[in-house]
mmCIF file of C-alpha atoms and ligand atoms in Angstrom:
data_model
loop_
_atom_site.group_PDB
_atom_site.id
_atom_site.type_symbol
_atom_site.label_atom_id
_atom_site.label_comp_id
_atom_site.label_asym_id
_atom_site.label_seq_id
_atom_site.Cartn_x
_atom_site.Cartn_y
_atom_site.Cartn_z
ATOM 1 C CA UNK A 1 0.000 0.000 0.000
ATOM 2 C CA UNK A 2 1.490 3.387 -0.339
ATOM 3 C CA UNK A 3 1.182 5.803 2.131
ATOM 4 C CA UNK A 4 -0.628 9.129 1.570
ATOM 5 C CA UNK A 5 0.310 12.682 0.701
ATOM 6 C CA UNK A 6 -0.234 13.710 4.420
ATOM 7 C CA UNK A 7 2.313 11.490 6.326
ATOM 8 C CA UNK A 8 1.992 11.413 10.237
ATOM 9 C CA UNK A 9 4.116 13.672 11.465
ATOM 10 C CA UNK A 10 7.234 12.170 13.380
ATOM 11 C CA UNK A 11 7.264 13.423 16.946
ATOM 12 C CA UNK A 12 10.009 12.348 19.243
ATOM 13 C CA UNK A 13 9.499 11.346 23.148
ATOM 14 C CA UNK A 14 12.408 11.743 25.456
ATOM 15 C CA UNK A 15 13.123 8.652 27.160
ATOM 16 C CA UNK A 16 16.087 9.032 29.023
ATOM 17 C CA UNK A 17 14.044 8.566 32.524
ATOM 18 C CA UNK A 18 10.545 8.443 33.241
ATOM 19 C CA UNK A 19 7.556 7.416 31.307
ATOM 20 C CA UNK A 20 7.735 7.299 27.222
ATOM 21 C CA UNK A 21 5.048 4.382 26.018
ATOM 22 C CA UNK A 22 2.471 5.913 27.374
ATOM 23 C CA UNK A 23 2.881 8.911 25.360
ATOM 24 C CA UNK A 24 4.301 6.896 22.353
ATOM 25 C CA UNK A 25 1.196 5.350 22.770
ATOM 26 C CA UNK A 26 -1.250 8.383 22.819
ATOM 27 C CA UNK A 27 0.840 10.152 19.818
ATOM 28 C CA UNK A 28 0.188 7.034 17.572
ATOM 29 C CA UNK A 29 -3.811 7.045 18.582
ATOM 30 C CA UNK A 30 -3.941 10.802 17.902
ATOM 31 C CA UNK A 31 -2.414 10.361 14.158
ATOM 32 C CA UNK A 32 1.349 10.474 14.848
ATOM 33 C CA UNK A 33 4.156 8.790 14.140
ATOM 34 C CA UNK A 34 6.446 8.378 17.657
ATOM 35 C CA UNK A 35 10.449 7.959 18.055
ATOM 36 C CA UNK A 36 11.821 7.577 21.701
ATOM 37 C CA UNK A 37 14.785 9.683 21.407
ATOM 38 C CA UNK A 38 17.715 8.845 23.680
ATOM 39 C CA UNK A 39 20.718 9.836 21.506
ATOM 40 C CA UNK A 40 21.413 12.890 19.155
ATOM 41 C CA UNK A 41 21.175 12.123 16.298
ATOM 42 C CA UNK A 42 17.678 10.464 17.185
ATOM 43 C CA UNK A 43 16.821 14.180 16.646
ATOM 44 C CA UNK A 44 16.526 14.858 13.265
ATOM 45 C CA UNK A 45 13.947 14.609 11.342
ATOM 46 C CA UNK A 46 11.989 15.413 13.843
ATOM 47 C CA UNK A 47 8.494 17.286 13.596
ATOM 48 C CA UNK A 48 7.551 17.992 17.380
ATOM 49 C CA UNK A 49 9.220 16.718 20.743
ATOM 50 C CA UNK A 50 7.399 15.420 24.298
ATOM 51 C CA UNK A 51 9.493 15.653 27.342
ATOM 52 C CA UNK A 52 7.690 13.028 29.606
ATOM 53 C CA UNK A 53 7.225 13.336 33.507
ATOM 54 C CA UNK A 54 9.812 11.402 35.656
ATOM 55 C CA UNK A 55 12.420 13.078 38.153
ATOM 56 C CA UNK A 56 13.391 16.480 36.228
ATOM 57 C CA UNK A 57 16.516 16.574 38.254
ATOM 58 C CA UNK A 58 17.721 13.134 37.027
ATOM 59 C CA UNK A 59 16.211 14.052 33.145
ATOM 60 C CA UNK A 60 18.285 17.585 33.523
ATOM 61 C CA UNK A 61 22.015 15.482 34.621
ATOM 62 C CA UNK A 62 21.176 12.542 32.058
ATOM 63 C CA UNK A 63 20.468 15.582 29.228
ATOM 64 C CA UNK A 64 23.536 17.353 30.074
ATOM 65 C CA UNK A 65 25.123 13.982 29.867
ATOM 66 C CA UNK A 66 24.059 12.753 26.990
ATOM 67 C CA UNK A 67 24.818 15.550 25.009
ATOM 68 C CA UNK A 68 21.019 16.385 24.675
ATOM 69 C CA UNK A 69 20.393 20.306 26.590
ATOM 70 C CA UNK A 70 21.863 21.496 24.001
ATOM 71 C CA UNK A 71 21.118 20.668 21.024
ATOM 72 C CA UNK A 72 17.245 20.364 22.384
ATOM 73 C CA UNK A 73 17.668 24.077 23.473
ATOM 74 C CA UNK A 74 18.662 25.422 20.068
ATOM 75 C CA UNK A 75 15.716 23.150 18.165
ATOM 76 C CA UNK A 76 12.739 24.235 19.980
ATOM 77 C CA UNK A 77 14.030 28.206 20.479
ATOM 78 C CA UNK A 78 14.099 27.989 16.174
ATOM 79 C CA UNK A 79 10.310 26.836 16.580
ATOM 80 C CA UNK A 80 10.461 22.753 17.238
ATOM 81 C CA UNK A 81 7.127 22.466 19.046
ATOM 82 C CA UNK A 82 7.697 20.745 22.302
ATOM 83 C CA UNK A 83 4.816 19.530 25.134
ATOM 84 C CA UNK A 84 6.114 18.814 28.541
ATOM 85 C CA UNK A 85 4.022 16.951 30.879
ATOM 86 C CA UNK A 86 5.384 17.092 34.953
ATOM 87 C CA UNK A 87 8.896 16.989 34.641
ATOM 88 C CA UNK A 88 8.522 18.001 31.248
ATOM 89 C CA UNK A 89 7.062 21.185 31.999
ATOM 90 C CA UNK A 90 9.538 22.188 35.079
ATOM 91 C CA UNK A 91 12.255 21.281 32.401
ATOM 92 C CA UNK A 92 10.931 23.770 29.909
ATOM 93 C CA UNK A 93 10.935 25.991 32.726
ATOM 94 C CA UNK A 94 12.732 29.603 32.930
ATOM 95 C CA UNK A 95 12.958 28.958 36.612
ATOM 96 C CA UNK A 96 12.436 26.574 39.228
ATOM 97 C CA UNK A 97 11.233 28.475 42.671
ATOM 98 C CA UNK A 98 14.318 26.395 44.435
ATOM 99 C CA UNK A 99 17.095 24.589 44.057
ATOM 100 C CA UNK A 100 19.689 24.436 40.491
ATOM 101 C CA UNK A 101 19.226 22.141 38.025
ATOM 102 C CA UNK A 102 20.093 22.002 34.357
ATOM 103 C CA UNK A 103 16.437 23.325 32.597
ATOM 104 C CA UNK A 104 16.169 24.053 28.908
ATOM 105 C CA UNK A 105 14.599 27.813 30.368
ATOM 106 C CA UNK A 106 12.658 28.351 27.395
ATOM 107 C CA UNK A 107 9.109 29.140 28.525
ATOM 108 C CA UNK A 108 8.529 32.156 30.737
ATOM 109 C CA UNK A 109 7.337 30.420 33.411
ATOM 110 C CA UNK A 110 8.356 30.379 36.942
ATOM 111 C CA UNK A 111 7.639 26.750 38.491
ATOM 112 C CA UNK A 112 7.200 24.986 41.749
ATOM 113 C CA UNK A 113 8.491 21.409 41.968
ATOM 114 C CA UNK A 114 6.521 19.036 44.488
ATOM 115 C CA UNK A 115 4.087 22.128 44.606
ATOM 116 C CA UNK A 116 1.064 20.236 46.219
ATOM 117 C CA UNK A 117 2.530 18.979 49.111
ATOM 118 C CA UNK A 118 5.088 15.849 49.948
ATOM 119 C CA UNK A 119 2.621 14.080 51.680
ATOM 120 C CA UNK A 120 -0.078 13.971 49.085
ATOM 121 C CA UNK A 121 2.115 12.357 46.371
ATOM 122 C CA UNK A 122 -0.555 11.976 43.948
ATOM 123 C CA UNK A 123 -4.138 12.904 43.439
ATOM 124 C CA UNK A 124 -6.625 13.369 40.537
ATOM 125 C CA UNK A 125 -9.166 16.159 39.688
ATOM 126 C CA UNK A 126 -11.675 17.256 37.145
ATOM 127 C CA UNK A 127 -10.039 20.137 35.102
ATOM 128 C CA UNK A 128 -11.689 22.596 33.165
ATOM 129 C CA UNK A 129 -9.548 23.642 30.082
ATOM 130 C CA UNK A 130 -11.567 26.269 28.380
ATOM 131 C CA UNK A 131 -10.047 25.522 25.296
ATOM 132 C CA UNK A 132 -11.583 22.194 25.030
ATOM 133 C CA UNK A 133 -14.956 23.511 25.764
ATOM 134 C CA UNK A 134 -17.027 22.113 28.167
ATOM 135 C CA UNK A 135 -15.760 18.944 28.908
ATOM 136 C CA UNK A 136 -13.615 19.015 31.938
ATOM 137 C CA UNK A 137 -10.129 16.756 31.790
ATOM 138 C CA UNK A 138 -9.330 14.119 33.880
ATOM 139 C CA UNK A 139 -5.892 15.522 35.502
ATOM 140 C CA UNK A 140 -3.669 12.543 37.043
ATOM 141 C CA UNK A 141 -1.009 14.190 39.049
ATOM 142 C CA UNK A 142 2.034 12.719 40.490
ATOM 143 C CA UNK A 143 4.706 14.891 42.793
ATOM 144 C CA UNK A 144 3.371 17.239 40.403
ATOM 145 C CA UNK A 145 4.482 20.777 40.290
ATOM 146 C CA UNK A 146 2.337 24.234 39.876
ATOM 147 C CA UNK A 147 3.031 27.272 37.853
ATOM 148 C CA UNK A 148 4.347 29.899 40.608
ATOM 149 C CA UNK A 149 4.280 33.207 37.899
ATOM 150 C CA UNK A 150 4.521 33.398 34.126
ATOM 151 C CA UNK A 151 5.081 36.087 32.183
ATOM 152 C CA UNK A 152 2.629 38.070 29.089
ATOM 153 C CA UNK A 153 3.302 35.560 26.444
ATOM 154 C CA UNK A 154 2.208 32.455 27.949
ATOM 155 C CA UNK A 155 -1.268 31.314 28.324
ATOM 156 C CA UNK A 156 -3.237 29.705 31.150
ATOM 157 C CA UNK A 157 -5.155 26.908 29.490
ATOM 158 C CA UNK A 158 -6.132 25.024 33.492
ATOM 159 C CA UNK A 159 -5.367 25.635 36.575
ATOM 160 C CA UNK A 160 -6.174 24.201 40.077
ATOM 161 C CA UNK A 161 -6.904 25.206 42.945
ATOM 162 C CA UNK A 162 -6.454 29.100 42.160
ATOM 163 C CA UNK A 163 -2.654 27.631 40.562
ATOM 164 C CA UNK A 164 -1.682 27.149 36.451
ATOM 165 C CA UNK A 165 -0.898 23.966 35.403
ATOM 166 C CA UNK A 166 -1.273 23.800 31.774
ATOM 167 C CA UNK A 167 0.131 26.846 29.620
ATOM 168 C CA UNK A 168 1.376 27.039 26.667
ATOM 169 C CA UNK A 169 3.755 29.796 25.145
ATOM 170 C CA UNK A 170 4.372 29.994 21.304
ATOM 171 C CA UNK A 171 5.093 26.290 20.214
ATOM 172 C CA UNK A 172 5.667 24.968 23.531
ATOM 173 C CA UNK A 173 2.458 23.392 25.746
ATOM 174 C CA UNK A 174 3.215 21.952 28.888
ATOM 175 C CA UNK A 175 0.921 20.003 31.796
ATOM 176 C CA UNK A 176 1.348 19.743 35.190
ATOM 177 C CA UNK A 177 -0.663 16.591 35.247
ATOM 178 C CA UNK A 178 -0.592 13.443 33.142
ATOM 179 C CA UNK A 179 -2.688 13.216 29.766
ATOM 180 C CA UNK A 180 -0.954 10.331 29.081
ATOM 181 C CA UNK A 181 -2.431 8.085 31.485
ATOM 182 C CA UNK A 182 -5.948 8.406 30.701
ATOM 183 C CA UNK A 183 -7.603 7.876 27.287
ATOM 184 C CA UNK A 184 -8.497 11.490 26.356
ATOM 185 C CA UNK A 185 -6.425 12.251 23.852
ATOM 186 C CA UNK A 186 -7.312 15.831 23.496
ATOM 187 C CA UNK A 187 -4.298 17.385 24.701
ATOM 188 C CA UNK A 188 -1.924 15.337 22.577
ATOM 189 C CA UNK A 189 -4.262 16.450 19.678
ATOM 190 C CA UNK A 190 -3.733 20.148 20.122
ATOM 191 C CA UNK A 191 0.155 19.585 20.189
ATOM 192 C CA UNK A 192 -0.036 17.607 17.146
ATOM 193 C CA UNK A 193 -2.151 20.888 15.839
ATOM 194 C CA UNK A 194 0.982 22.830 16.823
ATOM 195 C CA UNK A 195 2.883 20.231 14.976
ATOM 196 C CA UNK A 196 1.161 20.621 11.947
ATOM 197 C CA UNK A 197 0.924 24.151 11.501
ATOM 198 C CA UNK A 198 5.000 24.561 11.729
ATOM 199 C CA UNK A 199 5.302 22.058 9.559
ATOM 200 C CA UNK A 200 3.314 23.546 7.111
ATOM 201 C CA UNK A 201 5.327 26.812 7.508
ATOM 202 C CA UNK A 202 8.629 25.320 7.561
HETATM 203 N N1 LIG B 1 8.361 15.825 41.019
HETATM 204 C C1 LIG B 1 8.948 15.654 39.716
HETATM 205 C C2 LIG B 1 9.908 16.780 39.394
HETATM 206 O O1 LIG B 1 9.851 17.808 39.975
HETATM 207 C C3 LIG B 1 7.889 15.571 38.643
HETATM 208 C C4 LIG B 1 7.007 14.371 38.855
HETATM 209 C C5 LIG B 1 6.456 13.817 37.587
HETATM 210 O O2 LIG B 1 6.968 14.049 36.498
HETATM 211 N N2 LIG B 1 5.445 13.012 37.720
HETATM 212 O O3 LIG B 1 10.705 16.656 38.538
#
């Protein structure tokens, strides 16, 4: 069979630490093609790039390590759309509230790791992402951070409990929570909308 004029895009998932099938997994449902990326060169060619949840601290050393901060840095500042989910997003990060870790500091966000408390490690909730209408999303967070300040060019798409966690800035989205986990695929549809529309500029 030959394959169409409109190919699935080819969007990368970081899998250096942390979670990658699931959103492998949710890319392919929602029309994409998915590469876990661990090494450079695993980078070209690519049309969009997910940086999964896991331990951002550990992700930030094995990127530095790896030989990945960089060269992830200088794709999505020329316009590589990226969505972070947990880690993801405190990666993407300008700032983290404490502490020093390698981040990409890319989106002008300002970001509090662990933000909902030690104890309560995990928890879900009903979001309401006025983008999506009125359906709410099913947010699955884990050790998840909050968005502590952002600055004019980013854009609250959820929050909870009077705190952001889902923005998105440009090409960049990111989620505090997990979309991965359940079987919306709503979220992973918008990025791939992002994905489309620089493709069809570049
Ligand atoms: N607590 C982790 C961090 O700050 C994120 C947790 C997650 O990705 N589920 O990096």
């Amino acid at each position: 069979m030959t394959r169409s004029a409109n190919k699935s895009p080819l969007v990368g998932v970081l899998a250096l630490q942390g979670a990658s099938r699931e959103h492998c997994r949710a890319l392919e449902k929602a029309g994409a093609a998915a590469r876990e990326v661990r090494r450079r060169r695993e980078l070209e060619g690519l049309a969009g790039l997910v940086i999964p949840g896991g331990e951002s601290t550990t992700i930030g050393k094995l990127m530095v390590s790896y030989h990945l901060l960089e060269p992830v840095r200088g794709l999505v500042a020329a316009g590589l759309p990226v969505f972070g989910t947990c880690a993801g997003l405190v990666m993407l990060a300008r700032e983290v509230v404490e502490g020093d870790q390698p981040l990409l500091g890319l989106m002008d966000i300002r970001v509090r790791r662990n933000a909902f408390g030690r104890q309560v490690k995990s928890f879900e909730a009903e979001l309401e992402l006025p983008v999506f209408g009125k359906e709410p999303f099913h947010g699955i967070f884990i050790r998840a951070p909050w968005i502590e300040s952002a600055g004019p060019e980013v854009e609250i798409l959820a929050g909870h409990e009077g705190h952001p966690v889902a923005a998105r800035q440009d090409s960049m989205l990111v989620t505090a929570f997990h979309p991965e986990l359940t079987q919306d695929l709503r979220l992973h549809r918008l990025f791939l909308e992002t994905v489309s529309a620089a493709t069809a500029r570049a």
